[in-house]
Coordinates of C-alpha atoms in Angstrom, one line a residue:
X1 CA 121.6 41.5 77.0
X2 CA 124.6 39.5 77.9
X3 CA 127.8 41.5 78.5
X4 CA 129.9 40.0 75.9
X5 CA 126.9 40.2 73.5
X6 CA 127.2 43.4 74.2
X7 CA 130.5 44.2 74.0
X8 CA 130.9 42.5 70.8
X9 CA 128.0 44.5 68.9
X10 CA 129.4 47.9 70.2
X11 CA 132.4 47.1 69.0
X12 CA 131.6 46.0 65.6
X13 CA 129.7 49.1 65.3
X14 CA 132.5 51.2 66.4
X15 CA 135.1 49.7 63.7
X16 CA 132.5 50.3 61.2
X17 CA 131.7 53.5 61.7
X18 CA 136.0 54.5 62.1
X19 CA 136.4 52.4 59.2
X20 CA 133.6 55.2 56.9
X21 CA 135.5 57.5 58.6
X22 CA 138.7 56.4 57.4
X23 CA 137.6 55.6 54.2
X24 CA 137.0 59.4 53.5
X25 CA 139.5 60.7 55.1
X26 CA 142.7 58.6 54.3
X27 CA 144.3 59.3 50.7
X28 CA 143.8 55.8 48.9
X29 CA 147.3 53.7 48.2
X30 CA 148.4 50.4 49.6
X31 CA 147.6 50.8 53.0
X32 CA 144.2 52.2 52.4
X33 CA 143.6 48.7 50.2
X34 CA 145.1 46.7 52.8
X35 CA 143.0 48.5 55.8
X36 CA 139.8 48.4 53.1
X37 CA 140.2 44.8 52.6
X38 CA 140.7 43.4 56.5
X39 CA 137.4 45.4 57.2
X40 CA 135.7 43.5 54.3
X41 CA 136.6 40.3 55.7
X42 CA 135.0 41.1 59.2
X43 CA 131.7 42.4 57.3
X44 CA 130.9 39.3 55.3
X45 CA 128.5 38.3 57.9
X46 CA 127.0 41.2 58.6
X47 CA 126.2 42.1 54.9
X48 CA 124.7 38.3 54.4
X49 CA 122.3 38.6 56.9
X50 CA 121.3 42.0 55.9
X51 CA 118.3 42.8 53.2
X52 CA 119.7 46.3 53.1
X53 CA 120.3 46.9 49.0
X54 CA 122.7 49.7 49.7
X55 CA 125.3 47.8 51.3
X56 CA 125.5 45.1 49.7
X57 CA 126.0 46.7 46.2
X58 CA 128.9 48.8 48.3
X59 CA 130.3 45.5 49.7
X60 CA 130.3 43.6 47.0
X61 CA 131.1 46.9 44.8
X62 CA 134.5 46.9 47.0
X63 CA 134.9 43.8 47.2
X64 CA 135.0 43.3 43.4
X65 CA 137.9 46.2 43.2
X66 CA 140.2 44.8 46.3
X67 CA 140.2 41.5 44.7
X68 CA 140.9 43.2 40.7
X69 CA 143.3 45.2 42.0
X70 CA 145.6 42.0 43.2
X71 CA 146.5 41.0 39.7
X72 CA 148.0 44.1 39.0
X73 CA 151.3 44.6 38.4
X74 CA 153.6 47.4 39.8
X75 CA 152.6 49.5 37.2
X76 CA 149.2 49.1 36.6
X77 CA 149.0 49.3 40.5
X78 CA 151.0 52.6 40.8
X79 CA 148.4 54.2 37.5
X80 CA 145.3 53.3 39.8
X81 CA 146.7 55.0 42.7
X82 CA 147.3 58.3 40.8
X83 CA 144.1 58.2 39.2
X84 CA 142.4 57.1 42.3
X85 CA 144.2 59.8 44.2
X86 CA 143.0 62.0 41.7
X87 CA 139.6 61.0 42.1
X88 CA 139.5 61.7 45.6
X89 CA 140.3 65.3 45.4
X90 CA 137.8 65.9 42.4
X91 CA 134.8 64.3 44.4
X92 CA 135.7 65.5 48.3
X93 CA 138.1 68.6 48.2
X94 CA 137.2 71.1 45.3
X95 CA 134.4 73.4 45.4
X96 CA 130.9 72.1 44.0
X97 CA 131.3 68.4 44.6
X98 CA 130.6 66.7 47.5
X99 CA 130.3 69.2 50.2
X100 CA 131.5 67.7 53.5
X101 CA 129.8 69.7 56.7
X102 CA 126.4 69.9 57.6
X103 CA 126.1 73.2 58.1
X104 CA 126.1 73.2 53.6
X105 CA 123.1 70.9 53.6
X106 CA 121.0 72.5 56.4
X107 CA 121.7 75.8 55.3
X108 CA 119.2 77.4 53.1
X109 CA 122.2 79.4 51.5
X110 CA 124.9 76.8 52.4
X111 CA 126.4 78.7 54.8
X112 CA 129.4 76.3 56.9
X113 CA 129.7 77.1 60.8
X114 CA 126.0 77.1 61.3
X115 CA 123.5 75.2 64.1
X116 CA 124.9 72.0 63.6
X117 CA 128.8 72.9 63.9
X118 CA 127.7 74.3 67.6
X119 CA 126.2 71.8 68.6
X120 CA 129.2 69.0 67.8
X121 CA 131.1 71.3 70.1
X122 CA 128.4 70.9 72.4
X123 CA 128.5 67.2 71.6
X124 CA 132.5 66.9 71.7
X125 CA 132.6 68.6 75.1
X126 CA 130.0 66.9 76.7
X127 CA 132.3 63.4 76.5
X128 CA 135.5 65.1 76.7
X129 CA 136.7 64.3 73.0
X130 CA 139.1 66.5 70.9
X131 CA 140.0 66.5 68.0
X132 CA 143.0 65.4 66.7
X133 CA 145.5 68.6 66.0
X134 CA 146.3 66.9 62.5
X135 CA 142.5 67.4 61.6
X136 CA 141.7 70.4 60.4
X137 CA 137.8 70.6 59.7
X138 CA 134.0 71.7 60.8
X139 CA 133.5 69.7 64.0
X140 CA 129.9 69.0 61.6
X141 CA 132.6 67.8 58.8
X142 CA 131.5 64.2 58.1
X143 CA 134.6 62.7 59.2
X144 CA 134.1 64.1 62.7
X145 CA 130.8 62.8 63.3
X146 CA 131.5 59.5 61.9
X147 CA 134.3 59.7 64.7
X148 CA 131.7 60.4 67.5
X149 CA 129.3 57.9 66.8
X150 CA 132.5 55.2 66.9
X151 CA 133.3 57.0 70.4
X152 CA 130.1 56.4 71.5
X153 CA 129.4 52.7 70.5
X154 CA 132.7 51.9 72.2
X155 CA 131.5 53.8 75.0
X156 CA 128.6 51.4 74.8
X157 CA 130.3 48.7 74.6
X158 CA 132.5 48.7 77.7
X159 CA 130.2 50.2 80.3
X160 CA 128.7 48.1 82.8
X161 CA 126.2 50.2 83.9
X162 CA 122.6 50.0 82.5
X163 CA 122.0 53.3 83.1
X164 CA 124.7 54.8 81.4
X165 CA 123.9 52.4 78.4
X166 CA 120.7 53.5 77.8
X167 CA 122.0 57.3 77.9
X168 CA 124.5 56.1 75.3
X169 CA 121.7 54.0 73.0
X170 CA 119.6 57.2 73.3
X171 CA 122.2 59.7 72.4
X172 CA 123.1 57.9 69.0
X173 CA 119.3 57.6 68.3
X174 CA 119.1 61.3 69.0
X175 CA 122.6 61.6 66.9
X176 CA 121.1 60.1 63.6
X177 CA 117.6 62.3 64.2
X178 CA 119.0 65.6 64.8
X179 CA 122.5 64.8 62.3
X180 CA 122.4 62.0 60.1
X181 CA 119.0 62.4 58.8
X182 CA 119.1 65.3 58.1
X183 CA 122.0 65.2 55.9
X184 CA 124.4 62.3 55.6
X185 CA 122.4 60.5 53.2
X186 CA 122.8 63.4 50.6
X187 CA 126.2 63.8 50.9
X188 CA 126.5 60.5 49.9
X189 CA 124.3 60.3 47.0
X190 CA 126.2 63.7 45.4
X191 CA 129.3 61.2 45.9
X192 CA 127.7 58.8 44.1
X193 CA 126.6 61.0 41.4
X194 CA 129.9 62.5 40.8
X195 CA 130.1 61.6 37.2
X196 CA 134.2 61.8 37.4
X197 CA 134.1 58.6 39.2
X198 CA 135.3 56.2 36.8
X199 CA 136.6 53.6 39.1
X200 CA 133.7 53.5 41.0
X201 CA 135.7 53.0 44.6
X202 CA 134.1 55.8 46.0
X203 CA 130.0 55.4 44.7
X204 CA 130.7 52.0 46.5
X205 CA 132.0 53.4 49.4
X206 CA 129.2 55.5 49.9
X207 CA 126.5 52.9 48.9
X208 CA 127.7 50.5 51.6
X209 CA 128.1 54.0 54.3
X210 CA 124.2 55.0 53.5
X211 CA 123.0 51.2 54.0
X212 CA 125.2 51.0 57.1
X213 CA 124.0 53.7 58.7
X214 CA 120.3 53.2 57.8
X215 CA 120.6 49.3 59.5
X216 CA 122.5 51.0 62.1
X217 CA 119.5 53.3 63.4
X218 CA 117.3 50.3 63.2
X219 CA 119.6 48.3 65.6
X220 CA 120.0 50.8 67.8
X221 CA 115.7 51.5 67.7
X222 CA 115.3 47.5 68.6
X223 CA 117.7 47.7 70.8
X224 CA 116.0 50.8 73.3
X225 CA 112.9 49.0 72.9
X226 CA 114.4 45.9 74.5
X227 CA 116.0 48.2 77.6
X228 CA 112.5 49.5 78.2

């Protein structure tokens, strides 16, 4: 693969995967819109030439409420933010809704600090990352290993060795085995089933994340089979 093929694939996949980060971890207002709708622009492409049903409904499902949310006044604009706001605590911060670390979902008891926690300390020291001191969470907290897999396709995108690139495509592949698929997909449907979601930001949120990151293991699968 050409370098600057390269480059511009990891990259992509890294703003993605920070932008699903950010999406779940910034409190929605202006900036959150503004940051949501620049990403929507660069994804246009991506989503057309996907057959992925899952993120497209999330695209065009955010999509839809960037370009609604435009026509409203101060007001009306101010309401949504508050209700939005509101939202977002219901589904991601009170007990019983959509649990954020690993550890809940492979735990037969849903016990937090378990296997998978160790091991993204494992994972975070292995590359050198920390965590940012503002962050306080589970390094298997959702946010966190959306943040590694973005570390590691900018990783891939600037190394010039081959070597060190296929370590890197290998990792994520062993990343969405041994973490993703083993949970991420129903964290995000219990965010989608949250009935208090009346805007519907969030269910589109995390019907484009589960398509992404599906089409994202299958990228990442073509593209070890081309290395070897």
């Amino acid at each position: 693969m050409e370098s600057s093929l390269k480059n511009e694939i990891h990259s992509a996949r890294g703003s993605i995967y920070l932008f699903l980060r950010n999406c779940l971890y910034n409190m929605p207002n202006e900036k959150f819109y503004k940051m949501m709708e620049d990403m929507l622009s660069q994804l246009s492409q991506i989503v057309n030439e996907s057959e992925n049903t899952d993120m497209k409904n999330g695209y065009n499902g955010m999509l839809q409420f960037i370009n609604t949310i435009k026509n409203l006044s101060r007001k009306e604009l101010d309401e949504l933010n508050l209700h939005i706001s509101r939202e977002y605590t219901a589904c991601l911060c009170l007990p019983g809704t959509a649990q954020q670390e690993e550890s809940y979902y492979i735990s037969e008891d849903h016990i937090l600090r378990q296997e998978s926690n160790d091991d993204m300390i494992k994972l975070f020291h292995k590359y050198g990352f920390a965590l940012s001191s503002e962050l306080q969470a589970d390094y298997d907290n959702v946010c966190i290993e959306l943040v590694f897999m973005s570390k590691l396709a900018y990783m891939s995108a600037d190394t010039e060795d081959n070597s060190e690139y296929s370590k890197l495509i290998l990792e994520q592949l062993d990343f969405h085995k041994n973490h993703f698929d083993k949970w991420i997909y129903h964290f995000y449907d219990k965010l989608i089933e949250q009935k208090i979601i009346e805007s519907k930001l969030y269910k589109y949120i995390a019907e484009f994340s589960k398509g992404f990151i599906r089409e994202d293991k299958l990228l990442l699968e073509e593209l070890n089979s081309s290395n070897n």
